[in-house]
C-alpha cells in the first residue's frame, strides 16, 4: 500500500466522521506512524507503507474518528517551535496562545533588570517553558490548580532541560504564589459554563477544569484582575487570553486608579482576544 492511496482513503473516512481538516489530520497521523516528515508524504505519494506503520496509522485513524484531539493521539503539540508533550491531563495549547506568548515576550523584552514572570493556569507548561527558553535569565513561576496538569508540566520541563528554571506552585488563587512579578500571563479557563455541553467532542475530551470559566466565563480572569495588583512590580503587567468580547468587559471593571495602559489586542482571526494592563 502506498502513502498516497492511504491518505486518500483516510481523508474520505475522516470527512464522513465529520472531522475538521480531514486531509491534514490524515497526513499528520500517517507521517507519525511512518516516522517521516509530513511534507514528504505529499512529495512522494508512492512511498510504500510497512505493516507496523499501517497498524499504527489505523489505530490513530480510529481514535481520530472517535473525536480525540490529534495532539493527544500524537502525544505532542508544537508550541512556537517547542515540542510540548500533551495527554488527557492538560488542554492542548492553541495557536492563539502562541500569540499570547509572543505578546508576553514583547513586554518582557522592553523591561529592564532581573525579570520574573508568572504563568497562571500553566496546564502543559507551554507558555512558562517557552518564556523560560526565550529569556535565559528570566525567573519563571508556573501556577496551576490541577495536580495532574502540574505533573505533565514538570515532565515537559524535564524533557526540555528547563526543570531548574521553573518553579511550580499548586494554587487556585494568587494567594499562595509569591511575587512580585514583572508579568502575570494567563490563558485561564474562559468558556461560560452553559456553553460547555454544546462544545465539539474534541474539546469535550479535554479537562473540564481547563475550559469552564463559570457563569459568564470570567470567574478566574476576574479573580486575577482583582488579586494581581498585590503580586506585580511597579509598572508590571497583567496579560490575559480571553474569549471574544470578554477583554472589553473585564477591562471596563479594572479601576483607573490601579491600572494604566489598558489595551486589547486582536488575534490573527481579528477577534478581540487579549487583555493587557499595567499596574500604576
Ligand atoms: C485554558 S487552560 C490553559 C493551559 C495552558 N496555559 C495553555 O495555554 O495551554 C487553563 C488552565 O488553568 C487551570 N485552572 C483552572 N482553574 C484554575 C484556578 N482557579 N487556579 C489555577 N489554575 C486553574 C486548568 O487546570 C488549566 O490547566
mmCIF file with all atom_site columns, N, CA and C in Angstrom, residues 160-230:
data_model
loop_
_atom_site.group_PDB
_atom_site.id
_atom_site.type_symbol
_atom_site.label_atom_id
_atom_site.label_alt_id
_atom_site.label_comp_id
_atom_site.label_asym_id
_atom_site.label_entity_id
_atom_site.label_seq_id
_atom_site.pdbx_PDB_ins_code
_atom_site.Cartn_x
_atom_site.Cartn_y
_atom_site.Cartn_z
_atom_site.occupancy
_atom_site.B_iso_or_equiv
_atom_site.pdbx_formal_charge
_atom_site.auth_seq_id
_atom_site.auth_comp_id
_atom_site.auth_asym_id
_atom_site.auth_atom_id
_atom_site.pdbx_PDB_model_num
ATOM 1   N N  . UNK A 1 160 ? 12.611  19.202 28.359 1.00 0.00 ? 160 UNK A N  1
ATOM 2   C CA . UNK A 1 160 ? 13.195  20.335 27.630 1.00 0.00 ? 160 UNK A CA 1
ATOM 3   C C  . UNK A 1 160 ? 14.419  20.914 28.339 1.00 0.00 ? 160 UNK A C  1
ATOM 4   N N  . UNK A 1 161 ? 14.837  20.264 29.422 1.00 0.00 ? 161 UNK A N  1
ATOM 5   C CA . UNK A 1 161 ? 16.032  20.730 30.153 1.00 0.00 ? 161 UNK A CA 1
ATOM 6   C C  . UNK A 1 161 ? 15.789  22.044 30.877 1.00 0.00 ? 161 UNK A C  1
ATOM 7   N N  . UNK A 1 162 ? 14.517  22.307 31.238 1.00 0.00 ? 162 UNK A N  1
ATOM 8   C CA . UNK A 1 162 ? 14.193  23.592 31.876 1.00 0.00 ? 162 UNK A CA 1
ATOM 9   C C  . UNK A 1 162 ? 13.719  23.426 33.321 1.00 0.00 ? 162 UNK A C  1
ATOM 10  N N  . UNK A 1 163 ? 13.855  22.202 33.871 1.00 0.00 ? 163 UNK A N  1
ATOM 11  C CA . UNK A 1 163 ? 13.290  21.935 35.207 1.00 0.00 ? 163 UNK A CA 1
ATOM 12  C C  . UNK A 1 163 ? 13.879  22.849 36.279 1.00 0.00 ? 163 UNK A C  1
ATOM 13  N N  . UNK A 1 164 ? 15.151  23.174 36.152 1.00 0.00 ? 164 UNK A N  1
ATOM 14  C CA . UNK A 1 164 ? 15.789  24.013 37.184 1.00 0.00 ? 164 UNK A CA 1
ATOM 15  C C  . UNK A 1 164 ? 15.384  25.477 37.048 1.00 0.00 ? 164 UNK A C  1
ATOM 16  N N  . UNK A 1 165 ? 14.763  25.811 35.939 1.00 0.00 ? 165 UNK A N  1
ATOM 17  C CA . UNK A 1 165 ? 14.444  27.217 35.661 1.00 0.00 ? 165 UNK A CA 1
ATOM 18  C C  . UNK A 1 165 ? 13.017  27.607 36.055 1.00 0.00 ? 165 UNK A C  1
ATOM 19  N N  . UNK A 1 166 ? 12.161  26.608 36.273 1.00 0.00 ? 166 UNK A N  1
ATOM 20  C CA . UNK A 1 166 ? 10.750  26.908 36.502 1.00 0.00 ? 166 UNK A CA 1
ATOM 21  C C  . UNK A 1 166 ? 10.317  26.412 37.877 1.00 0.00 ? 166 UNK A C  1
ATOM 22  N N  . UNK A 1 167 ? 9.670   27.317 38.627 1.00 0.00 ? 167 UNK A N  1
ATOM 23  C CA . UNK A 1 167 ? 9.145   26.943 39.935 1.00 0.00 ? 167 UNK A CA 1
ATOM 24  C C  . UNK A 1 167 ? 7.662   26.623 39.763 1.00 0.00 ? 167 UNK A C  1
ATOM 25  N N  . UNK A 1 168 ? 7.242   25.458 40.254 1.00 0.00 ? 168 UNK A N  1
ATOM 26  C CA . UNK A 1 168 ? 5.835   25.070 40.122 1.00 0.00 ? 168 UNK A CA 1
ATOM 27  C C  . UNK A 1 168 ? 5.113   25.280 41.448 1.00 0.00 ? 168 UNK A C  1
ATOM 28  N N  . UNK A 1 169 ? 3.928   25.857 41.369 1.00 0.00 ? 169 UNK A N  1
ATOM 29  C CA . UNK A 1 169 ? 3.141   26.120 42.577 1.00 0.00 ? 169 UNK A CA 1
ATOM 30  C C  . UNK A 1 169 ? 1.724   25.622 42.339 1.00 0.00 ? 169 UNK A C  1
ATOM 31  N N  . UNK A 1 170 ? 1.206   24.839 43.297 1.00 0.00 ? 170 UNK A N  1
ATOM 32  C CA . UNK A 1 170 ? -0.201  24.437 43.173 1.00 0.00 ? 170 UNK A CA 1
ATOM 33  C C  . UNK A 1 170 ? -1.051  25.532 43.809 1.00 0.00 ? 170 UNK A C  1
ATOM 34  N N  . UNK A 1 171 ? -1.970  26.066 43.040 1.00 0.00 ? 171 UNK A N  1
ATOM 35  C CA . UNK A 1 171 ? -2.750  27.203 43.534 1.00 0.00 ? 171 UNK A CA 1
ATOM 36  C C  . UNK A 1 171 ? -4.087  27.280 42.820 1.00 0.00 ? 171 UNK A C  1
ATOM 37  N N  . UNK A 1 172 ? -5.131  27.758 43.539 1.00 0.00 ? 172 UNK A N  1
ATOM 38  C CA . UNK A 1 172 ? -6.381  28.040 42.842 1.00 0.00 ? 172 UNK A CA 1
ATOM 39  C C  . UNK A 1 172 ? -6.739  29.521 42.938 1.00 0.00 ? 172 UNK A C  1
ATOM 40  N N  . UNK A 1 173 ? -5.864  30.304 43.584 1.00 0.00 ? 173 UNK A N  1
ATOM 41  C CA . UNK A 1 173 ? -5.934  31.769 43.528 1.00 0.00 ? 173 UNK A CA 1
ATOM 42  C C  . UNK A 1 173 ? -4.479  32.250 43.530 1.00 0.00 ? 173 UNK A C  1
ATOM 43  N N  . UNK A 1 174 ? -4.300  33.575 43.477 1.00 0.00 ? 174 UNK A N  1
ATOM 44  C CA . UNK A 1 174 ? -2.912  34.088 43.512 1.00 0.00 ? 174 UNK A CA 1
ATOM 45  C C  . UNK A 1 174 ? -2.349  34.063 44.931 1.00 0.00 ? 174 UNK A C  1
ATOM 46  N N  . UNK A 1 175 ? -3.215  33.766 45.934 1.00 0.00 ? 175 UNK A N  1
ATOM 47  C CA . UNK A 1 175 ? -2.783  33.796 47.340 1.00 0.00 ? 175 UNK A CA 1
ATOM 48  C C  . UNK A 1 175 ? -1.457  33.087 47.611 1.00 0.00 ? 175 UNK A C  1
ATOM 49  N N  . UNK A 1 176 ? -1.316  31.805 47.258 1.00 0.00 ? 176 UNK A N  1
ATOM 50  C CA . UNK A 1 176 ? -0.088  31.082 47.594 1.00 0.00 ? 176 UNK A CA 1
ATOM 51  C C  . UNK A 1 176 ? 1.110   31.361 46.684 1.00 0.00 ? 176 UNK A C  1
ATOM 52  N N  . UNK A 1 177 ? 0.927   32.234 45.695 1.00 0.00 ? 177 UNK A N  1
ATOM 53  C CA . UNK A 1 177 ? 2.005   32.471 44.729 1.00 0.00 ? 177 UNK A CA 1
ATOM 54  C C  . UNK A 1 177 ? 2.840   33.655 45.198 1.00 0.00 ? 177 UNK A C  1
ATOM 55  N N  . UNK A 1 178 ? 4.147   33.432 45.343 1.00 0.00 ? 178 UNK A N  1
ATOM 56  C CA . UNK A 1 178 ? 4.998   34.510 45.835 1.00 0.00 ? 178 UNK A CA 1
ATOM 57  C C  . UNK A 1 178 ? 5.536   35.383 44.702 1.00 0.00 ? 178 UNK A C  1
ATOM 58  N N  . UNK A 1 179 ? 5.193   36.687 44.733 1.00 0.00 ? 179 UNK A N  1
ATOM 59  C CA . UNK A 1 179 ? 5.702   37.648 43.747 1.00 0.00 ? 179 UNK A CA 1
ATOM 60  C C  . UNK A 1 179 ? 6.858   38.405 44.333 1.00 0.00 ? 179 UNK A C  1
ATOM 61  N N  . UNK A 1 180 ? 7.115   39.635 43.886 1.00 0.00 ? 180 UNK A N  1
ATOM 62  C CA . UNK A 1 180 ? 6.352   40.280 42.833 1.00 0.00 ? 180 UNK A CA 1
ATOM 63  C C  . UNK A 1 180 ? 6.911   39.920 41.459 1.00 0.00 ? 180 UNK A C  1
ATOM 64  N N  . UNK A 1 181 ? 6.053   40.058 40.456 1.00 0.00 ? 181 UNK A N  1
ATOM 65  C CA . UNK A 1 181 ? 6.414   39.693 39.087 1.00 0.00 ? 181 UNK A CA 1
ATOM 66  C C  . UNK A 1 181 ? 6.413   40.921 38.176 1.00 0.00 ? 181 UNK A C  1
ATOM 67  N N  . UNK A 1 182 ? 7.239   40.863 37.137 1.00 0.00 ? 182 UNK A N  1
ATOM 68  C CA . UNK A 1 182 ? 7.147   41.867 36.074 1.00 0.00 ? 182 UNK A CA 1
ATOM 69  C C  . UNK A 1 182 ? 5.908   41.613 35.233 1.00 0.00 ? 182 UNK A C  1
ATOM 70  N N  . UNK A 1 183 ? 5.560   40.309 35.097 1.00 0.00 ? 183 UNK A N  1
ATOM 71  C CA . UNK A 1 183 ? 4.451   39.945 34.219 1.00 0.00 ? 183 UNK A CA 1
ATOM 72  C C  . UNK A 1 183 ? 3.675   38.770 34.810 1.00 0.00 ? 183 UNK A C  1
ATOM 73  N N  . UNK A 1 184 ? 2.360   38.921 34.814 1.00 0.00 ? 184 UNK A N  1
ATOM 74  C CA . UNK A 1 184 ? 1.492   37.759 35.062 1.00 0.00 ? 184 UNK A CA 1
ATOM 75  C C  . UNK A 1 184 ? 0.767   37.501 33.748 1.00 0.00 ? 184 UNK A C  1
ATOM 76  N N  . UNK A 1 185 ? 1.047   36.342 33.174 1.00 0.00 ? 185 UNK A N  1
ATOM 77  C CA . UNK A 1 185 ? 0.408   35.981 31.906 1.00 0.00 ? 185 UNK A CA 1
ATOM 78  C C  . UNK A 1 185 ? -0.476  34.767 32.168 1.00 0.00 ? 185 UNK A C  1
ATOM 79  N N  . UNK A 1 186 ? -1.646  34.761 31.560 1.00 0.00 ? 186 UNK A N  1
ATOM 80  C CA . UNK A 1 186 ? -2.543  33.627 31.802 1.00 0.00 ? 186 UNK A CA 1
ATOM 81  C C  . UNK A 1 186 ? -3.490  33.404 30.638 1.00 0.00 ? 186 UNK A C  1
ATOM 82  N N  . UNK A 1 187 ? -3.683  32.143 30.364 1.00 0.00 ? 187 UNK A N  1
ATOM 83  C CA . UNK A 1 187 ? -4.770  31.707 29.494 1.00 0.00 ? 187 UNK A CA 1
ATOM 84  C C  . UNK A 1 187 ? -5.702  30.929 30.409 1.00 0.00 ? 187 UNK A C  1
ATOM 85  N N  . UNK A 1 188 ? -6.572  31.645 31.141 1.00 0.00 ? 188 UNK A N  1
ATOM 86  C CA . UNK A 1 188 ? -7.409  30.943 32.124 1.00 0.00 ? 188 UNK A CA 1
ATOM 87  C C  . UNK A 1 188 ? -8.550  30.213 31.434 1.00 0.00 ? 188 UNK A C  1
ATOM 88  N N  . UNK A 1 189 ? -9.244  29.329 32.159 1.00 0.00 ? 189 UNK A N  1
ATOM 89  C CA . UNK A 1 189 ? -10.475 28.777 31.564 1.00 0.00 ? 189 UNK A CA 1
ATOM 90  C C  . UNK A 1 189 ? -11.417 29.951 31.361 1.00 0.00 ? 189 UNK A C  1
ATOM 91  N N  . UNK A 1 190 ? -12.003 30.100 30.159 1.00 0.00 ? 190 UNK A N  1
ATOM 92  C CA . UNK A 1 190 ? -12.873 31.273 29.964 1.00 0.00 ? 190 UNK A CA 1
ATOM 93  C C  . UNK A 1 190 ? -14.165 30.960 29.223 1.00 0.00 ? 190 UNK A C  1
ATOM 94  N N  . UNK A 1 191 ? -14.505 29.679 29.105 1.00 0.00 ? 191 UNK A N  1
ATOM 95  C CA . UNK A 1 191 ? -15.766 29.346 28.419 1.00 0.00 ? 191 UNK A CA 1
ATOM 96  C C  . UNK A 1 191 ? -16.906 29.412 29.440 1.00 0.00 ? 191 UNK A C  1
ATOM 97  N N  . UNK A 1 192 ? -17.988 30.148 29.121 1.00 0.00 ? 192 UNK A N  1
ATOM 98  C CA . UNK A 1 192 ? -19.114 30.173 30.058 1.00 0.00 ? 192 UNK A CA 1
ATOM 99  C C  . UNK A 1 192 ? -19.649 28.756 30.297 1.00 0.00 ? 192 UNK A C  1
ATOM 100 N N  . UNK A 1 193 ? -19.964 28.451 31.571 1.00 0.00 ? 193 UNK A N  1
ATOM 101 C CA . UNK A 1 193 ? -20.376 27.070 31.926 1.00 0.00 ? 193 UNK A CA 1
ATOM 102 C C  . UNK A 1 193 ? -21.495 26.542 31.027 1.00 0.00 ? 193 UNK A C  1
ATOM 103 N N  . UNK A 1 194 ? -22.465 27.419 30.701 1.00 0.00 ? 194 UNK A N  1
ATOM 104 C CA . UNK A 1 194 ? -23.623 26.964 29.927 1.00 0.00 ? 194 UNK A CA 1
ATOM 105 C C  . UNK A 1 194 ? -23.284 26.551 28.505 1.00 0.00 ? 194 UNK A C  1
ATOM 106 N N  . UNK A 1 195 ? -22.128 26.993 28.015 1.00 0.00 ? 195 UNK A N  1
ATOM 107 C CA . UNK A 1 195 ? -21.741 26.695 26.629 1.00 0.00 ? 195 UNK A CA 1
ATOM 108 C C  . UNK A 1 195 ? -21.050 25.328 26.534 1.00 0.00 ? 195 UNK A C  1
ATOM 109 N N  . UNK A 1 196 ? -20.514 24.874 27.679 1.00 0.00 ? 196 UNK A N  1
ATOM 110 C CA . UNK A 1 196 ? -19.666 23.666 27.668 1.00 0.00 ? 196 UNK A CA 1
ATOM 111 C C  . UNK A 1 196 ? -20.359 22.435 27.055 1.00 0.00 ? 196 UNK A C  1
ATOM 112 N N  . UNK A 1 197 ? -21.612 22.130 27.444 1.00 0.00 ? 197 UNK A N  1
ATOM 113 C CA . UNK A 1 197 ? -22.217 20.888 26.915 1.00 0.00 ? 197 UNK A CA 1
ATOM 114 C C  . UNK A 1 197 ? -22.313 20.862 25.383 1.00 0.00 ? 197 UNK A C  1
ATOM 115 N N  . UNK A 1 198 ? -22.352 22.016 24.742 1.00 0.00 ? 198 UNK A N  1
ATOM 116 C CA . UNK A 1 198 ? -22.514 22.058 23.279 1.00 0.00 ? 198 UNK A CA 1
ATOM 117 C C  . UNK A 1 198 ? -21.195 22.071 22.518 1.00 0.00 ? 198 UNK A C  1
ATOM 118 N N  . UNK A 1 199 ? -20.078 21.947 23.228 1.00 0.00 ? 199 UNK A N  1
ATOM 119 C CA . UNK A 1 199 ? -18.789 22.001 22.533 1.00 0.00 ? 199 UNK A CA 1
ATOM 120 C C  . UNK A 1 199 ? -18.542 20.739 21.714 1.00 0.00 ? 199 UNK A C  1
ATOM 121 N N  . UNK A 1 200 ? -17.637 20.855 20.742 1.00 0.00 ? 200 UNK A N  1
ATOM 122 C CA . UNK A 1 200 ? -17.301 19.702 19.888 1.00 0.00 ? 200 UNK A CA 1
ATOM 123 C C  . UNK A 1 200 ? -16.686 18.581 20.735 1.00 0.00 ? 200 UNK A C  1
ATOM 124 N N  . UNK A 1 201 ? -16.891 17.324 20.313 1.00 0.00 ? 201 UNK A N  1
ATOM 125 C CA . UNK A 1 201 ? -16.362 16.186 21.089 1.00 0.00 ? 201 UNK A CA 1
ATOM 126 C C  . UNK A 1 201 ? -14.858 16.305 21.362 1.00 0.00 ? 201 UNK A C  1
ATOM 127 N N  . UNK A 1 202 ? -14.122 16.843 20.397 1.00 0.00 ? 202 UNK A N  1
ATOM 128 C CA . UNK A 1 202 ? -12.670 17.004 20.586 1.00 0.00 ? 202 UNK A CA 1
ATOM 129 C C  . UNK A 1 202 ? -12.378 17.856 21.803 1.00 0.00 ? 202 UNK A C  1
ATOM 130 N N  . UNK A 1 203 ? -13.112 18.964 21.928 1.00 0.00 ? 203 UNK A N  1
ATOM 131 C CA . UNK A 1 203 ? -12.878 19.895 23.043 1.00 0.00 ? 203 UNK A CA 1
ATOM 132 C C  . UNK A 1 203 ? -13.354 19.253 24.347 1.00 0.00 ? 203 UNK A C  1
ATOM 133 N N  . UNK A 1 204 ? -14.469 18.509 24.258 1.00 0.00 ? 204 UNK A N  1
ATOM 134 C CA . UNK A 1 204 ? -15.006 17.886 25.462 1.00 0.00 ? 204 UNK A CA 1
ATOM 135 C C  . UNK A 1 204 ? -14.114 16.776 25.998 1.00 0.00 ? 204 UNK A C  1
ATOM 136 N N  . UNK A 1 205 ? -13.154 16.314 25.190 1.00 0.00 ? 205 UNK A N  1
ATOM 137 C CA . UNK A 1 205 ? -12.234 15.292 25.729 1.00 0.00 ? 205 UNK A CA 1
ATOM 138 C C  . UNK A 1 205 ? -11.076 15.946 26.486 1.00 0.00 ? 205 UNK A C  1
ATOM 139 N N  . UNK A 1 206 ? -11.045 17.287 26.508 1.00 0.00 ? 206 UNK A N  1
ATOM 140 C CA . UNK A 1 206 ? -10.025 17.976 27.295 1.00 0.00 ? 206 UNK A CA 1
ATOM 141 C C  . UNK A 1 206 ? -10.573 18.207 28.715 1.00 0.00 ? 206 UNK A C  1
ATOM 142 N N  . UNK A 1 207 ? -9.674  18.442 29.709 1.00 0.00 ? 207 UNK A N  1
ATOM 143 C CA . UNK A 1 207 ? -10.162 18.545 31.093 1.00 0.00 ? 207 UNK A CA 1
ATOM 144 C C  . UNK A 1 207 ? -11.145 19.704 31.269 1.00 0.00 ? 207 UNK A C  1
ATOM 145 N N  . UNK A 1 208 ? -12.257 19.439 31.949 1.00 0.00 ? 208 UNK A N  1
ATOM 146 C CA . UNK A 1 208 ? -13.284 20.480 32.134 1.00 0.00 ? 208 UNK A CA 1
ATOM 147 C C  . UNK A 1 208 ? -12.706 21.655 32.924 1.00 0.00 ? 208 UNK A C  1
ATOM 148 N N  . UNK A 1 209 ? -11.802 21.362 33.866 1.00 0.00 ? 209 UNK A N  1
ATOM 149 C CA . UNK A 1 209 ? -11.206 22.427 34.687 1.00 0.00 ? 209 UNK A CA 1
ATOM 150 C C  . UNK A 1 209 ? -10.410 23.411 33.827 1.00 0.00 ? 209 UNK A C  1
ATOM 151 N N  . UNK A 1 210 ? -10.010 22.975 32.646 1.00 0.00 ? 210 UNK A N  1
ATOM 152 C CA . UNK A 1 210 ? -9.242  23.851 31.748 1.00 0.00 ? 210 UNK A CA 1
ATOM 153 C C  . UNK A 1 210 ? -10.156 24.712 30.881 1.00 0.00 ? 210 UNK A C  1
ATOM 154 N N  . UNK A 1 211 ? -11.457 24.391 30.864 1.00 0.00 ? 211 UNK A N  1
ATOM 155 C CA . UNK A 1 211 ? -12.386 25.065 29.957 1.00 0.00 ? 211 UNK A CA 1
ATOM 156 C C  . UNK A 1 211 ? -13.350 25.990 30.681 1.00 0.00 ? 211 UNK A C  1
ATOM 157 N N  . UNK A 1 212 ? -13.876 25.528 31.813 1.00 0.00 ? 212 UNK A N  1
ATOM 158 C CA . UNK A 1 212 ? -15.039 26.143 32.444 1.00 0.00 ? 212 UNK A CA 1
ATOM 159 C C  . UNK A 1 212 ? -14.662 27.384 33.259 1.00 0.00 ? 212 UNK A C  1
ATOM 160 N N  . UNK A 1 213 ? -15.076 28.541 32.745 1.00 0.00 ? 213 UNK A N  1
ATOM 161 C CA . UNK A 1 213 ? -14.760 29.808 33.419 1.00 0.00 ? 213 UNK A CA 1
ATOM 162 C C  . UNK A 1 213 ? -15.916 30.351 34.241 1.00 0.00 ? 213 UNK A C  1
ATOM 163 N N  . UNK A 1 214 ? -16.920 29.506 34.557 1.00 0.00 ? 214 UNK A N  1
ATOM 164 C CA . UNK A 1 214 ? -18.057 29.957 35.375 1.00 0.00 ? 214 UNK A CA 1
ATOM 165 C C  . UNK A 1 214 ? -19.133 30.621 34.539 1.00 0.00 ? 214 UNK A C  1
ATOM 166 N N  . UNK A 1 215 ? -20.108 31.215 35.215 1.00 0.00 ? 215 UNK A N  1
ATOM 167 C CA . UNK A 1 215 ? -21.328 31.749 34.572 1.00 0.00 ? 215 UNK A CA 1
ATOM 168 C C  . UNK A 1 215 ? -21.066 32.520 33.283 1.00 0.00 ? 215 UNK A C  1
ATOM 169 N N  . UNK A 1 216 ? -20.274 33.593 33.364 1.00 0.00 ? 216 UNK A N  1
ATOM 170 C CA . UNK A 1 216 ? -20.006 34.378 32.148 1.00 0.00 ? 216 UNK A CA 1
ATOM 171 C C  . UNK A 1 216 ? -18.608 34.087 31.603 1.00 0.00 ? 216 UNK A C  1
ATOM 172 N N  . UNK A 1 217 ? -17.957 33.100 32.165 1.00 0.00 ? 217 UNK A N  1
ATOM 173 C CA . UNK A 1 217 ? -16.626 32.693 31.678 1.00 0.00 ? 217 UNK A CA 1
ATOM 174 C C  . UNK A 1 217 ? -15.475 33.458 32.315 1.00 0.00 ? 217 UNK A C  1
ATOM 175 N N  . UNK A 1 218 ? -15.819 34.465 33.119 1.00 0.00 ? 218 UNK A N  1
ATOM 176 C CA . UNK A 1 218 ? -14.753 35.364 33.600 1.00 0.00 ? 218 UNK A CA 1
ATOM 177 C C  . UNK A 1 218 ? -14.358 35.136 35.065 1.00 0.00 ? 218 UNK A C  1
ATOM 178 N N  . UNK A 1 219 ? -14.805 34.047 35.681 1.00 0.00 ? 219 UNK A N  1
ATOM 179 C CA . UNK A 1 219 ? -14.522 33.852 37.122 1.00 0.00 ? 219 UNK A CA 1
ATOM 180 C C  . UNK A 1 219 ? -13.024 33.934 37.434 1.00 0.00 ? 219 UNK A C  1
ATOM 181 N N  . UNK A 1 220 ? -12.209 33.175 36.708 1.00 0.00 ? 220 UNK A N  1
ATOM 182 C CA . UNK A 1 220 ? -10.765 33.122 37.026 1.00 0.00 ? 220 UNK A CA 1
ATOM 183 C C  . UNK A 1 220 ? -10.094 34.429 36.593 1.00 0.00 ? 220 UNK A C  1
ATOM 184 N N  . UNK A 1 221 ? -10.496 34.946 35.430 1.00 0.00 ? 221 UNK A N  1
ATOM 185 C CA . UNK A 1 221 ? -9.902  36.192 34.928 1.00 0.00 ? 221 UNK A CA 1
ATOM 186 C C  . UNK A 1 221 ? -10.198 37.342 35.889 1.00 0.00 ? 221 UNK A C  1
ATOM 187 N N  . UNK A 1 222 ? -11.437 37.371 36.389 1.00 0.00 ? 222 UNK A N  1
ATOM 188 C CA . UNK A 1 222 ? -11.815 38.448 37.330 1.00 0.00 ? 222 UNK A CA 1
ATOM 189 C C  . UNK A 1 222 ? -10.997 38.332 38.610 1.00 0.00 ? 222 UNK A C  1
ATOM 190 N N  . UNK A 1 223 ? -10.826 37.116 39.095 1.00 0.00 ? 223 UNK A N  1
ATOM 191 C CA . UNK A 1 223 ? -10.010 36.909 40.301 1.00 0.00 ? 223 UNK A CA 1
ATOM 192 C C  . UNK A 1 223 ? -8.587  37.415 40.045 1.00 0.00 ? 223 UNK A C  1
ATOM 193 N N  . UNK A 1 224 ? -8.048  37.129 38.864 1.00 0.00 ? 224 UNK A N  1
ATOM 194 C CA . UNK A 1 224 ? -6.676  37.575 38.554 1.00 0.00 ? 224 UNK A CA 1
ATOM 195 C C  . UNK A 1 224 ? -6.608  39.104 38.522 1.00 0.00 ? 224 UNK A C  1
ATOM 196 N N  . UNK A 1 225 ? -7.597  39.738 37.904 1.00 0.00 ? 225 UNK A N  1
ATOM 197 C CA . UNK A 1 225 ? -7.586  41.206 37.825 1.00 0.00 ? 225 UNK A CA 1
ATOM 198 C C  . UNK A 1 225 ? -7.668  41.821 39.215 1.00 0.00 ? 225 UNK A C  1
ATOM 199 N N  . UNK A 1 226 ? -8.392  41.158 40.131 1.00 0.00 ? 226 UNK A N  1
ATOM 200 C CA . UNK A 1 226 ? -8.515  41.693 41.499 1.00 0.00 ? 226 UNK A CA 1
ATOM 201 C C  . UNK A 1 226 ? -7.243  41.471 42.309 1.00 0.00 ? 226 UNK A C  1
ATOM 202 N N  . UNK A 1 227 ? -6.629  40.288 42.141 1.00 0.00 ? 227 UNK A N  1
ATOM 203 C CA . UNK A 1 227 ? -5.507  39.927 43.021 1.00 0.00 ? 227 UNK A CA 1
ATOM 204 C C  . UNK A 1 227 ? -4.134  40.307 42.449 1.00 0.00 ? 227 UNK A C  1
ATOM 205 N N  . UNK A 1 228 ? -4.051  40.506 41.142 1.00 0.00 ? 228 UNK A N  1
ATOM 206 C CA . UNK A 1 228 ? -2.743  40.760 40.520 1.00 0.00 ? 228 UNK A CA 1
ATOM 207 C C  . UNK A 1 228 ? -2.026  41.998 41.053 1.00 0.00 ? 228 UNK A C  1
ATOM 208 N N  . UNK A 1 229 ? -2.751  43.105 41.373 1.00 0.00 ? 229 UNK A N  1
ATOM 209 C CA . UNK A 1 229 ? -2.021  44.291 41.828 1.00 0.00 ? 229 UNK A CA 1
ATOM 210 C C  . UNK A 1 229 ? -1.084  44.004 43.004 1.00 0.00 ? 229 UNK A C  1
ATOM 211 N N  . UNK A 1 230 ? -1.456  43.079 43.877 1.00 0.00 ? 230 UNK A N  1
ATOM 212 C CA . UNK A 1 230 ? -0.609  42.780 45.048 1.00 0.00 ? 230 UNK A CA 1
ATOM 213 C C  . UNK A 1 230 ? 0.600   41.926 44.672 1.00 0.00 ? 230 UNK A C  1
#
